[in-house]
XYZ file of C-alpha atoms in Angstrom:
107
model
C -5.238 -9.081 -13.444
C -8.878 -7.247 -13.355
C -10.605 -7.145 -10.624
C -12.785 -4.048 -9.509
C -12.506 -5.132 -5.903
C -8.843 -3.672 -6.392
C -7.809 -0.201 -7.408
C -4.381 0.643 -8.477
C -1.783 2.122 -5.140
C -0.231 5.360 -4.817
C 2.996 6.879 -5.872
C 4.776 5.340 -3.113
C 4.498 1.463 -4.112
C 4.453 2.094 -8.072
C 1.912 -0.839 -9.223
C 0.615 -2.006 -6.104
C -2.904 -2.629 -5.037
C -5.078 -1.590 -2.572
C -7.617 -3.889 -1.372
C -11.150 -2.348 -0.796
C -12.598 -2.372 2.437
C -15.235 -4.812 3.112
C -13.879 -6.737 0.027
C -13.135 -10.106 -0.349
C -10.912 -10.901 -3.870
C -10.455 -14.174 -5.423
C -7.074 -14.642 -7.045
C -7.024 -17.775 -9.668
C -3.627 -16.478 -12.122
C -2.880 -18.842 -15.400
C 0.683 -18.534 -14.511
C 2.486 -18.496 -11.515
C 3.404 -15.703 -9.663
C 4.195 -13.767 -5.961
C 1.951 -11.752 -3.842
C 3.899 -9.319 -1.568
C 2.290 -7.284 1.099
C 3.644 -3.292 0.916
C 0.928 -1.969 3.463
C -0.897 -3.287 6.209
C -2.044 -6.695 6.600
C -3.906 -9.177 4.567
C -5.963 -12.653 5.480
C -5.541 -14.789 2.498
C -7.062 -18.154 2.284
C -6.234 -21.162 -0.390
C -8.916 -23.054 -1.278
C -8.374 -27.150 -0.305
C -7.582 -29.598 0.316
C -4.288 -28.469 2.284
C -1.976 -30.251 3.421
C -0.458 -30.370 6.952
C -2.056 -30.716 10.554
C -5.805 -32.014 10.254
C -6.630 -28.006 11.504
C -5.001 -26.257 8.765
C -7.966 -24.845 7.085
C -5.449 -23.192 4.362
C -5.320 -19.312 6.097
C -2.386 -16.904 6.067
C -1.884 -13.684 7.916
C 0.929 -11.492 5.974
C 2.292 -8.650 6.666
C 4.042 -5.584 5.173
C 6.959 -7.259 3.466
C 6.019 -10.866 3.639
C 5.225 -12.998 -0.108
C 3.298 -15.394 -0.997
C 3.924 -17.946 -3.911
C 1.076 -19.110 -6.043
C 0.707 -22.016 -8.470
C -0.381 -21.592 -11.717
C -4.260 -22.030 -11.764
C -4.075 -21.855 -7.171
C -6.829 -19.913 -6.318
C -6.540 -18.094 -3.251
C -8.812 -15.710 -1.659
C -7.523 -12.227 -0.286
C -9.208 -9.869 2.399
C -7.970 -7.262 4.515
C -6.744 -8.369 8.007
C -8.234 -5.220 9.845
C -11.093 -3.741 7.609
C -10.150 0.238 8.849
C -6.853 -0.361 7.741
C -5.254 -0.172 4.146
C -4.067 -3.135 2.884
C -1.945 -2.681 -0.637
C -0.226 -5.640 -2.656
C 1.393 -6.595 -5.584
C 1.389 -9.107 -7.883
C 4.602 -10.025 -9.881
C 4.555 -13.410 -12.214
C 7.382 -15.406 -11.947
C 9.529 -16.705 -14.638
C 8.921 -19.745 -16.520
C 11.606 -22.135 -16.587
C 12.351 -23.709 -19.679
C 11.680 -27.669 -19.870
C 14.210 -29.838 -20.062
C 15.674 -30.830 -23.635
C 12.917 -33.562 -24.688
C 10.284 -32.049 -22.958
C 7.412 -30.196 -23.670
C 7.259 -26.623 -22.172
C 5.022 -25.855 -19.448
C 1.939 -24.180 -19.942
């Protein structure tokens, strides 16, 4: 993942980001994967259509602590929840299952 909008955390959360201020980042991943919040708090948005209530516009407030799941090519845009406050993250892909015996695996 390279994105200059995001710079690599401190000691204290070994790999995680921290999301600029002011900074919006798009998140598009070719393979699936979890976003967890370590600091602050972080407005994430999926782009549509979502499904749900007719005023689900696809927003997410996390939290220290909470994840997020992403589908392989989801994209998903990330912003800080309050802009004075440092939001870090990381971003861990999950494993691919292997396809059932006749098959093909998934890409």
């Amino acid at each position: 993942m390279e994105h200059i909008a995001a710079n690599p955390g401190p000691a204290r959360h070994p790999g995680a980001w921290l999301l600029a201020e002011h900074t919006a980042l798009t998140l598009q991943p070719a393979s699936a994967g979890l976003l967890r919040v370590w600091e602050g708090g972080i407005w994430a948005t999926f782009d549509g259509p979502h499904e749900g209530p007719a005023n689900d516009r696809g927003d997410r407030l996390l939290h220290p602590g909470d994840a997020l799941p992403l589908r392989s090519g989801e994209r998903l845009v990330i912003e800080r929840l309050h802009a004075a406050q440092p939001a870090r993250f990381t971003w861990d892909p999950l494993p691919v299952e292997p396809a059932p015996a006749g098959e093909p695996a998934a890409h």
